[in-house]
Amino acid sequence: MTPSPLPEPPAGIRRATARDLFRQSGWVLRSLLCQRVFTSSTTADQRVFSMLLLLLGVAFVGVGVKYGPVIFAAAAACVAVALLLVALLLRTRGGQSHRLTYVLEDGTSTMTIHATSEYWTITDHNRAPRAKGAGERLQKLLLASAAAAADSVDVGIRLTASAPVLAAEYAERLPGLIKVGPAFPYGIAMYRPSLSQRKKLAASESIDG
């Protein structure tokens, strides 16, 4: 089935450019390899995951030093192929989809929405290291319009909150959002049922009551 159309960026937000996506990659690497290891606000799961990535990097450097650049390159290629296969598998399981990355007009925070015919998935919510409050501004500007647009095409919204604080913010700005359970490798999986699903749940609760 054809993926449902995603909403156009509301006022204060624009479509991300290739430059925005490149900068976002830098924010993610900094967060994973530095910020989440050394800041007190990081959850234990986030810290463990980031430390494992750091150890993996150290191990690769050790392989390069001990066995030379050829073995190092071969090992890196094997890892890259494995990651590519995983990404392709996830894409296949997700079915036909398209995505749109939104960014604040000043380029300090991003959020991506992937669309299928059944639900939308919010991912890659990041901000520039020194842009405190940018993530919250993007949420306030985008999530309300995204929720209304999702209801207009009757699709649910899935997302993973990386920490309980973020989960509470999402729940506040996406009415109807519920916690599903732990996410892999860390975080909280959440889901906002589609409009028709919420009506059925409300009807069922009224009957039970």
PDB file of C-alpha atoms in Angstrom, residues 19-153:
ATOM      1  CA  ARG A  19      24.047  20.198   4.948  1.00  0.00           C
ATOM      2  CA  ASP A  20      21.581  19.862   7.833  1.00  0.00           C
ATOM      3  CA  LEU A  21      21.774  16.069   7.648  1.00  0.00           C
ATOM      4  CA  PHE A  22      25.577  16.192   7.641  1.00  0.00           C
ATOM      5  CA  ARG A  23      25.594  18.418  10.728  1.00  0.00           C
ATOM      6  CA  GLN A  24      23.074  16.098  12.402  1.00  0.00           C
ATOM      7  CA  SER A  25      25.444  13.167  11.917  1.00  0.00           C
ATOM      8  CA  GLY A  26      28.098  15.100  13.818  1.00  0.00           C
ATOM      9  CA  TRP A  27      25.679  15.819  16.668  1.00  0.00           C
ATOM     10  CA  VAL A  28      24.803  12.125  16.924  1.00  0.00           C
ATOM     11  CA  LEU A  29      28.439  11.014  16.990  1.00  0.00           C
ATOM     12  CA  ARG A  30      29.307  13.588  19.632  1.00  0.00           C
ATOM     13  CA  SER A  31      26.350  12.506  21.749  1.00  0.00           C
ATOM     14  CA  LEU A  32      27.058   8.784  21.449  1.00  0.00           C
ATOM     15  CA  LEU A  33      30.824   8.905  21.914  1.00  0.00           C
ATOM     16  CA  CYS A  34      31.220  11.753  24.377  1.00  0.00           C
ATOM     17  CA  GLN A  35      28.191  13.470  25.862  1.00  0.00           C
ATOM     18  CA  ARG A  36      26.346  10.352  27.028  1.00  0.00           C
ATOM     19  CA  VAL A  37      29.446   8.932  28.680  1.00  0.00           C
ATOM     20  CA  PHE A  38      30.479  11.982  30.664  1.00  0.00           C
ATOM     21  CA  THR A  39      27.232  13.796  31.594  1.00  0.00           C
ATOM     22  CA  SER A  40      25.234  13.111  34.761  1.00  0.00           C
ATOM     23  CA  SER A  41      21.840  13.437  33.015  1.00  0.00           C
ATOM     24  CA  THR A  42      22.495  10.338  30.911  1.00  0.00           C
ATOM     25  CA  THR A  43      20.576   7.183  31.813  1.00  0.00           C
ATOM     26  CA  ALA A  44      22.455   4.013  32.727  1.00  0.00           C
ATOM     27  CA  ASP A  45      21.352   2.265  29.515  1.00  0.00           C
ATOM     28  CA  GLN A  46      22.540   5.171  27.372  1.00  0.00           C
ATOM     29  CA  ARG A  47      25.905   5.259  29.152  1.00  0.00           C
ATOM     30  CA  VAL A  48      26.440   1.500  28.764  1.00  0.00           C
ATOM     31  CA  PHE A  49      25.583   1.616  25.054  1.00  0.00           C
ATOM     32  CA  SER A  50      27.940   4.544  24.420  1.00  0.00           C
ATOM     33  CA  MET A  51      30.751   2.912  26.384  1.00  0.00           C
ATOM     34  CA  LEU A  52      30.359  -0.248  24.303  1.00  0.00           C
ATOM     35  CA  LEU A  53      30.715   1.849  21.143  1.00  0.00           C
ATOM     36  CA  LEU A  54      33.858   3.468  22.552  1.00  0.00           C
ATOM     37  CA  LEU A  55      35.313   0.069  23.437  1.00  0.00           C
ATOM     38  CA  LEU A  56      34.534  -1.153  19.926  1.00  0.00           C
ATOM     39  CA  GLY A  57      36.418   1.815  18.512  1.00  0.00           C
ATOM     40  CA  VAL A  58      39.390   1.153  20.776  1.00  0.00           C
ATOM     41  CA  ALA A  59      39.349  -2.515  19.716  1.00  0.00           C
ATOM     42  CA  PHE A  60      39.482  -1.535  16.052  1.00  0.00           C
ATOM     43  CA  VAL A  61      42.426   0.750  16.688  1.00  0.00           C
ATOM     44  CA  GLY A  62      44.141  -2.109  18.515  1.00  0.00           C
ATOM     45  CA  VAL A  63      43.567  -4.429  15.561  1.00  0.00           C
ATOM     46  CA  GLY A  64      45.060  -1.848  13.227  1.00  0.00           C
ATOM     47  CA  VAL A  65      48.138  -1.386  15.419  1.00  0.00           C
ATOM     48  CA  LYS A  66      48.718  -5.109  15.922  1.00  0.00           C
ATOM     49  CA  TYR A  67      47.882  -6.560  12.505  1.00  0.00           C
ATOM     50  CA  GLY A  68      48.397  -3.648  10.135  1.00  0.00           C
ATOM     51  CA  PRO A  69      46.120  -1.505   7.960  1.00  0.00           C
ATOM     52  CA  VAL A  70      45.028  -4.320   5.616  1.00  0.00           C
ATOM     53  CA  ILE A  71      43.498  -6.424   8.399  1.00  0.00           C
ATOM     54  CA  PHE A  72      42.044  -3.281   9.946  1.00  0.00           C
ATOM     55  CA  ALA A  73      40.377  -2.322   6.660  1.00  0.00           C
ATOM     56  CA  ALA A  74      39.015  -5.848   6.206  1.00  0.00           C
ATOM     57  CA  ALA A  75      37.532  -5.885   9.706  1.00  0.00           C
ATOM     58  CA  ALA A  76      35.961  -2.459   9.185  1.00  0.00           C
ATOM     59  CA  ALA A  77      34.490  -3.587   5.858  1.00  0.00           C
ATOM     60  CA  CYS A  78      32.935  -6.665   7.504  1.00  0.00           C
ATOM     61  CA  VAL A  79      31.297  -4.498  10.146  1.00  0.00           C
ATOM     62  CA  ALA A  80      30.043  -2.046   7.520  1.00  0.00           C
ATOM     63  CA  VAL A  81      28.513  -4.866   5.455  1.00  0.00           C
ATOM     64  CA  ALA A  82      26.839  -6.319   8.555  1.00  0.00           C
ATOM     65  CA  LEU A  83      25.333  -2.951   9.446  1.00  0.00           C
ATOM     66  CA  LEU A  84      24.139  -2.469   5.872  1.00  0.00           C
ATOM     67  CA  LEU A  85      22.448  -5.885   5.871  1.00  0.00           C
ATOM     68  CA  VAL A  86      20.704  -5.089   9.156  1.00  0.00           C
ATOM     69  CA  ALA A  87      19.516  -1.743   7.770  1.00  0.00           C
ATOM     70  CA  LEU A  88      18.184  -3.413   4.607  1.00  0.00           C
ATOM     71  CA  LEU A  89      16.418  -6.085   6.678  1.00  0.00           C
ATOM     72  CA  LEU A  90      14.732  -3.464   8.854  1.00  0.00           C
ATOM     73  CA  ARG A  91      13.712  -1.503   5.770  1.00  0.00           C
ATOM     74  CA  THR A  92      12.214  -4.630   4.176  1.00  0.00           C
ATOM     75  CA  ARG A  93      10.270  -5.484   7.321  1.00  0.00           C
ATOM     76  CA  GLY A  94       9.010  -1.933   7.545  1.00  0.00           C
ATOM     77  CA  GLY A  95       7.412  -2.195   4.121  1.00  0.00           C
ATOM     78  CA  GLN A  96       7.136   0.597   1.584  1.00  0.00           C
ATOM     79  CA  SER A  97       7.830   3.922   3.247  1.00  0.00           C
ATOM     80  CA  HIS A  98       9.132   7.421   2.726  1.00  0.00           C
ATOM     81  CA  ARG A  99      10.520   9.947   5.155  1.00  0.00           C
ATOM     82  CA  LEU A 100      10.924  13.644   5.736  1.00  0.00           C
ATOM     83  CA  THR A 101      13.419  15.350   8.042  1.00  0.00           C
ATOM     84  CA  TYR A 102      12.273  18.594   9.634  1.00  0.00           C
ATOM     85  CA  VAL A 103      14.629  21.236  11.018  1.00  0.00           C
ATOM     86  CA  LEU A 104      14.189  24.503  12.890  1.00  0.00           C
ATOM     87  CA  GLU A 105      14.676  27.576  10.728  1.00  0.00           C
ATOM     88  CA  ASP A 106      17.950  28.318  12.541  1.00  0.00           C
ATOM     89  CA  GLY A 107      19.175  24.766  11.875  1.00  0.00           C
ATOM     90  CA  THR A 108      19.684  23.834  15.543  1.00  0.00           C
ATOM     91  CA  SER A 109      17.366  20.822  15.898  1.00  0.00           C
ATOM     92  CA  THR A 110      16.058  18.046  13.644  1.00  0.00           C
ATOM     93  CA  MET A 111      13.375  15.367  13.672  1.00  0.00           C
ATOM     94  CA  THR A 112      12.574  12.727  11.051  1.00  0.00           C
ATOM     95  CA  ILE A 113       9.206  11.094  10.372  1.00  0.00           C
ATOM     96  CA  HIS A 114       9.018   7.841   8.409  1.00  0.00           C
ATOM     97  CA  ALA A 115       5.630   7.070   6.859  1.00  0.00           C
ATOM     98  CA  THR A 116       3.965   3.800   5.877  1.00  0.00           C
ATOM     99  CA  SER A 117       0.292   3.189   5.095  1.00  0.00           C
ATOM    100  CA  GLU A 118      -0.360   2.059   8.692  1.00  0.00           C
ATOM    101  CA  TYR A 119       1.742   4.292  10.950  1.00  0.00           C
ATOM    102  CA  TRP A 120       4.374   6.998  11.162  1.00  0.00           C
ATOM    103  CA  THR A 121       7.631   6.553  13.060  1.00  0.00           C
ATOM    104  CA  ILE A 122       9.408   9.520  14.655  1.00  0.00           C
ATOM    105  CA  THR A 123      13.198   9.151  14.760  1.00  0.00           C
ATOM    106  CA  ASP A 124      16.437  11.124  14.781  1.00  0.00           C
ATOM    107  CA  HIS A 125      15.367  13.892  17.149  1.00  0.00           C
ATOM    108  CA  ASN A 126      18.635  15.754  17.737  1.00  0.00           C
ATOM    109  CA  ARG A 127      19.930  19.223  18.506  1.00  0.00           C
ATOM    110  CA  ALA A 128      23.165  21.149  18.234  1.00  0.00           C
ATOM    111  CA  PRO A 129      25.368  20.732  21.352  1.00  0.00           C
ATOM    112  CA  ARG A 130      25.108  24.360  22.476  1.00  0.00           C
ATOM    113  CA  ALA A 131      21.490  24.933  21.421  1.00  0.00           C
ATOM    114  CA  LYS A 132      19.745  24.312  24.734  1.00  0.00           C
ATOM    115  CA  GLY A 133      15.986  24.312  24.381  1.00  0.00           C
ATOM    116  CA  ALA A 134      16.083  23.824  20.595  1.00  0.00           C
ATOM    117  CA  GLY A 135      14.739  20.279  20.836  1.00  0.00           C
ATOM    118  CA  GLU A 136      11.791  21.419  22.944  1.00  0.00           C
ATOM    119  CA  ARG A 137      11.046  24.257  20.503  1.00  0.00           C
ATOM    120  CA  LEU A 138      10.968  21.816  17.598  1.00  0.00           C
ATOM    121  CA  GLN A 139       8.648  19.481  19.509  1.00  0.00           C
ATOM    122  CA  LYS A 140       6.215  22.291  20.297  1.00  0.00           C
ATOM    123  CA  LEU A 141       6.136  23.502  16.708  1.00  0.00           C
ATOM    124  CA  LEU A 142       5.975  20.125  14.956  1.00  0.00           C
ATOM    125  CA  LEU A 143       4.274  17.495  17.113  1.00  0.00           C
ATOM    126  CA  ALA A 144       0.847  19.145  17.326  1.00  0.00           C
ATOM    127  CA  SER A 145       0.610  19.531  13.542  1.00  0.00           C
ATOM    128  CA  ALA A 146       1.998  16.014  13.042  1.00  0.00           C
ATOM    129  CA  ALA A 147      -0.663  14.572  15.376  1.00  0.00           C
ATOM    130  CA  ALA A 148      -3.442  16.415  13.523  1.00  0.00           C
ATOM    131  CA  ALA A 149      -2.079  15.272  10.154  1.00  0.00           C
ATOM    132  CA  ALA A 150      -1.819  11.665  11.369  1.00  0.00           C
ATOM    133  CA  ASP A 151      -5.455  11.776  12.496  1.00  0.00           C
ATOM    134  CA  SER A 152      -6.536  13.167   9.128  1.00  0.00           C
ATOM    135  CA  VAL A 153      -5.159  10.053   7.371  1.00  0.00           C
TER     136      VAL A 153
END
